[in-house]
Amino acid sequence: DAGVTQSPTHLIKTRGQQVTLRCSPKSGHDTVSWYQQALGQGPQFIFQYYEEEERQRGNFPDRFSGHQFPNYSSELNVNALLLGDSALYLCASSLVPGKSGANVLTFGAGSRLTVL
Amino acid sequence: KNQVEQSPQSLIILEGKNCTLQCNYTVSPFSNLRWYKQDTGRGPVSLTIMTFSENTKSNGRYTATLDADTKQSSLHITASQLSDSASYICVVSYLGGYNKLIFGAGTRLAVHP
């Protein structure tokens, strides 16, 4: 049973460029959340997707956008990259609120983004 | 303001020794508290989840405690192993904010032979 898979594992971009990160949730999960983790810090919530719609959003600018596909996989897009966007981007999957076990988050290994 | 603070920031212990990590929170209204282990370059892995009514929960050599009155939690690691070297993150969830979890900055534990 595959867990959460993310791609790419590492990438390097320059300021002003755009990046797309991908996530496949754990089998059976239908909700995907994205987090940004700067070096030495805890993860910060970006947004959550369920039924192909953004359901909740953290304190991140509109440069951060996402999408969820019918197969529950998800993408995180970041436009106009800044140096401060360099971080580990984590995807976590879970069940929709209200379902048994919805509290359990399963994280992927993350995508390490470096902005030069 | 909802916050989670962890201490110490980093810790070095010898293999076989015990250690205790601390977590203080001001999150309200409280739903549950989780401890995660994060190996370098990997995603966090859940160790324990505790609700308001639970005082202690164990997962192998890991034992978490929760005092909801003082809003404090601890993670005790017994007979440490080299593989315990990781960051340990305390995460608090609040009612009405499903998956708007408040993460602590983590404690970096290094276990030396």
Short mmCIF file of C-alpha atoms in Angstrom, two decimals:
data_model
loop_
_atom_site.label_atom_id
_atom_site.label_comp_id
_atom_site.label_asym_id
_atom_site.label_seq_id
_atom_site.Cartn_x
_atom_site.Cartn_y
_atom_site.Cartn_z
CA ASP A 1 0.00 0.00 0.00
CA ALA A 2 1.75 3.12 -1.24
CA GLY A 3 1.89 6.07 1.09
CA VAL A 4 1.97 9.69 -0.03
CA THR A 5 4.29 10.26 -2.98
CA GLN A 6 5.66 13.63 -4.02
CA SER A 7 7.61 14.79 -7.03
CA PRO A 8 10.12 16.08 -7.73
CA THR A 9 12.22 15.39 -4.65
CA HIS A 10 14.59 18.29 -5.30
CA LEU A 11 14.56 21.21 -7.69
CA ILE A 12 16.35 24.50 -8.21
CA LYS A 13 14.71 27.59 -9.67
CA THR A 14 15.64 31.24 -10.07
CA ARG A 15 13.76 34.26 -8.81
CA GLY A 16 10.69 35.13 -10.83
CA GLN A 17 10.21 31.63 -12.21
CA GLN A 18 7.20 29.41 -11.61
CA VAL A 19 7.17 25.92 -10.10
CA THR A 20 4.69 23.04 -9.94
CA LEU A 21 4.93 20.35 -7.29
CA ARG A 22 2.91 17.15 -7.40
CA CYS A 23 1.39 14.86 -4.79
CA SER A 24 -0.38 11.50 -4.88
CA PRO A 25 -2.27 10.78 -1.67
CA LYS A 26 -2.25 7.56 0.27
CA SER A 27 -4.62 4.95 -1.12
CA GLY A 28 -8.09 5.51 0.31
CA HIS A 29 -7.48 9.15 1.26
CA ASP A 30 -9.46 11.91 -0.42
CA THR A 31 -8.14 15.10 1.21
CA VAL A 32 -4.79 16.72 0.49
CA SER A 33 -3.08 19.45 2.48
CA TRP A 34 0.09 21.33 1.58
CA TYR A 35 2.66 22.69 4.02
CA GLN A 36 5.79 24.82 3.70
CA GLN A 37 8.68 24.00 6.04
CA ALA A 38 11.58 26.41 6.18
CA LEU A 39 14.91 25.14 7.47
CA GLY A 40 14.80 24.63 11.23
CA GLN A 41 11.10 25.49 11.47
CA GLY A 42 7.87 23.56 11.83
CA PRO A 43 5.58 23.15 8.81
CA GLN A 44 3.23 26.05 7.97
CA PHE A 45 -0.20 25.25 6.51
CA ILE A 46 -0.71 26.51 2.95
CA PHE A 47 -4.09 25.08 1.92
CA GLN A 48 -6.26 22.00 1.82
CA TYR A 49 -8.18 20.40 -1.05
CA TYR A 50 -11.18 18.15 -0.99
CA GLU A 51 -13.55 17.29 -3.87
CA GLU A 52 -11.30 19.27 -6.21
CA GLU A 53 -11.89 22.52 -4.33
CA GLU A 54 -9.74 24.58 -1.98
CA ARG A 55 -11.45 24.21 1.41
CA GLN A 56 -9.13 26.02 3.80
CA ARG A 57 -6.18 28.33 3.34
CA GLY A 58 -3.37 29.50 5.54
CA ASN A 59 -1.62 32.86 5.50
CA PHE A 60 0.01 32.59 2.08
CA PRO A 61 -0.22 35.04 -0.85
CA ASP A 62 -2.10 34.36 -4.07
CA ARG A 63 1.19 33.41 -5.72
CA PHE A 64 0.54 30.04 -4.11
CA SER A 65 -2.23 28.14 -5.84
CA GLY A 66 -3.27 24.57 -6.16
CA HIS A 67 -5.42 22.03 -7.83
CA GLN A 68 -6.90 18.65 -7.03
CA PHE A 69 -7.75 16.13 -9.71
CA PRO A 70 -10.60 13.59 -9.80
CA ASN A 71 -8.19 10.84 -8.71
CA TYR A 72 -7.45 12.95 -5.56
CA SER A 73 -3.89 13.79 -6.60
CA SER A 74 -2.90 17.41 -6.22
CA GLU A 75 -0.55 20.08 -7.50
CA LEU A 76 0.95 23.10 -5.77
CA ASN A 77 1.91 26.00 -8.01
CA VAL A 78 4.05 28.93 -6.95
CA ASN A 79 4.42 31.92 -9.27
CA ALA A 80 6.99 34.72 -9.26
CA LEU A 81 9.34 32.82 -6.98
CA LEU A 82 11.15 34.71 -4.24
CA LEU A 83 14.30 33.71 -2.39
CA GLY A 84 12.15 33.23 0.71
CA ASP A 85 10.15 30.52 -1.02
CA SER A 86 13.11 28.16 -0.60
CA ALA A 87 11.80 25.41 1.66
CA LEU A 88 10.68 21.82 1.97
CA TYR A 89 7.12 21.53 0.65
CA LEU A 90 5.18 18.75 2.31
CA CYS A 91 2.00 17.14 1.13
CA ALA A 92 -0.23 15.34 3.63
CA SER A 93 -3.29 13.25 2.88
CA SER A 94 -6.19 12.29 5.09
CA LEU A 95 -9.87 11.43 5.04
CA VAL A 96 -12.55 14.09 4.75
CA PRO A 97 -13.68 15.56 8.10
CA GLY A 98 -16.34 13.44 9.76
CA LYS A 99 -15.06 10.11 8.55
CA SER A 100 -13.55 7.71 11.06
CA GLY A 101 -9.81 8.24 11.20
CA ALA A 102 -10.01 11.69 9.61
CA ASN A 103 -7.60 12.99 12.27
CA VAL A 104 -4.71 10.97 10.92
CA LEU A 105 -2.41 12.81 8.53
CA THR A 106 0.04 10.90 6.38
CA PHE A 107 2.92 13.01 5.08
CA GLY A 108 4.98 12.57 1.97
CA ALA A 109 8.77 12.92 1.97
CA GLY A 110 8.51 16.42 0.56
CA SER A 111 9.89 18.40 -2.35
CA ARG A 112 12.98 20.48 -1.56
CA LEU A 113 12.79 23.77 -3.50
CA THR A 114 15.82 26.04 -3.74
CA VAL A 115 15.35 29.50 -5.25
CA LEU A 116 18.53 31.24 -6.40
CA LYS B 1 -2.67 33.89 19.58
CA ASN B 2 -2.48 30.14 18.97
CA GLN B 3 1.08 29.03 19.56
CA VAL B 4 3.06 25.87 20.24
CA GLU B 5 6.46 26.17 21.87
CA GLN B 6 8.91 23.33 22.27
CA SER B 7 11.97 22.90 24.40
CA PRO B 8 14.79 22.30 24.27
CA GLN B 9 15.55 23.46 20.74
CA SER B 10 18.18 20.74 20.45
CA LEU B 11 19.45 17.90 22.59
CA ILE B 12 22.37 15.48 22.51
CA ILE B 13 22.26 12.25 24.49
CA LEU B 14 24.21 9.01 24.58
CA GLU B 15 22.77 5.81 23.21
CA GLY B 16 20.79 3.92 25.82
CA LYS B 17 19.89 7.01 27.87
CA ASN B 18 16.39 8.38 28.39
CA CYS B 19 15.22 11.88 27.52
CA THR B 20 12.13 14.06 27.79
CA LEU B 21 11.00 16.70 25.32
CA GLN B 22 8.58 19.46 26.29
CA CYS B 23 5.70 21.14 24.52
CA ASN B 24 3.65 24.11 25.79
CA TYR B 25 0.68 25.42 23.87
CA THR B 26 -1.82 28.24 23.97
CA VAL B 27 -4.14 26.80 21.33
CA SER B 28 -7.83 27.16 22.10
CA PRO B 29 -10.30 25.56 21.88
CA PHE B 30 -8.19 22.44 22.07
CA SER B 31 -9.00 19.36 20.01
CA ASN B 32 -6.00 17.07 20.10
CA LEU B 33 -2.22 17.04 20.43
CA ARG B 34 0.12 15.00 18.27
CA TRP B 35 3.79 14.17 18.34
CA TYR B 36 5.57 13.55 15.06
CA LYS B 37 9.07 12.27 14.32
CA GLN B 38 10.79 13.80 11.31
CA ASP B 39 13.99 12.31 9.98
CA THR B 40 16.26 14.66 8.05
CA GLY B 41 14.90 15.26 4.56
CA ARG B 42 11.78 13.21 5.20
CA GLY B 43 8.16 13.96 6.01
CA PRO B 44 6.88 13.79 9.60
CA VAL B 45 5.62 10.44 10.87
CA SER B 46 2.96 10.27 13.56
CA LEU B 47 3.98 8.87 16.95
CA THR B 48 0.93 9.60 19.12
CA ILE B 49 -2.37 11.48 19.07
CA MET B 50 -4.03 12.50 22.36
CA THR B 51 -7.40 14.08 22.98
CA PHE B 52 -8.45 16.21 25.93
CA SER B 53 -9.37 13.23 28.11
CA GLU B 54 -6.13 11.29 27.60
CA ASN B 55 -3.25 11.80 30.04
CA THR B 56 -0.74 9.41 28.57
CA LYS B 57 -0.21 7.34 25.47
CA SER B 58 2.63 5.02 24.55
CA ASN B 59 4.08 3.83 21.26
CA GLY B 60 6.91 1.42 21.94
CA ARG B 61 9.74 3.32 23.62
CA TYR B 62 7.88 6.61 23.16
CA THR B 63 5.49 7.81 25.89
CA ALA B 64 3.57 11.05 25.55
CA THR B 65 1.82 12.82 28.42
CA LEU B 66 -0.76 15.58 28.33
CA ASP B 67 -1.87 18.00 31.03
CA ALA B 68 -4.77 19.90 29.50
CA ASP B 69 -5.08 22.13 32.57
CA THR B 70 -1.57 23.54 32.30
CA LYS B 71 -1.53 23.09 28.50
CA GLN B 72 1.67 21.10 28.58
CA SER B 73 2.77 17.88 26.95
CA SER B 74 5.94 15.84 27.10
CA LEU B 75 7.45 13.08 25.00
CA HIS B 76 9.63 10.63 26.90
CA ILE B 77 12.01 8.39 24.98
CA THR B 78 13.31 5.34 26.82
CA ALA B 79 16.56 3.52 26.11
CA SER B 80 17.43 5.72 23.15
CA GLN B 81 18.81 4.27 19.94
CA LEU B 82 20.86 5.86 17.19
CA SER B 83 17.79 5.72 14.95
CA ASP B 84 15.97 8.05 17.34
CA SER B 85 18.11 10.90 15.99
CA ALA B 86 15.53 13.17 14.36
CA SER B 87 13.37 16.23 14.92
CA TYR B 88 10.34 15.75 17.15
CA ILE B 89 7.45 18.04 16.39
CA CYS B 90 4.51 18.80 18.66
CA VAL B 91 1.31 19.67 16.78
CA VAL B 92 -1.93 20.95 18.28
CA SER B 93 -5.29 20.92 16.51
CA TYR B 94 -8.09 23.22 17.55
CA LEU B 95 -11.83 22.73 17.33
CA GLY B 96 -13.41 24.21 14.24
CA GLY B 97 -10.06 24.33 12.48
CA TYR B 98 -9.80 20.92 10.97
CA ASN B 99 -6.31 20.45 9.65
CA LYS B 100 -5.40 24.02 10.50
CA LEU B 101 -2.86 22.45 12.79
CA ILE B 102 -0.45 24.56 14.81
CA PHE B 103 3.06 23.13 14.54
CA GLY B 104 5.88 23.66 16.98
CA ALA B 105 9.36 24.34 15.62
CA GLY B 106 10.53 20.94 16.84
CA THR B 107 13.31 19.59 19.05
CA ARG B 108 16.36 18.23 17.27
CA LEU B 109 17.57 15.11 19.03
CA ALA B 110 20.97 13.62 18.33
CA VAL B 111 21.79 10.23 19.84
CA HIS B 112 25.51 9.50 19.96
CA PRO B 113 27.15 6.08 20.41
#
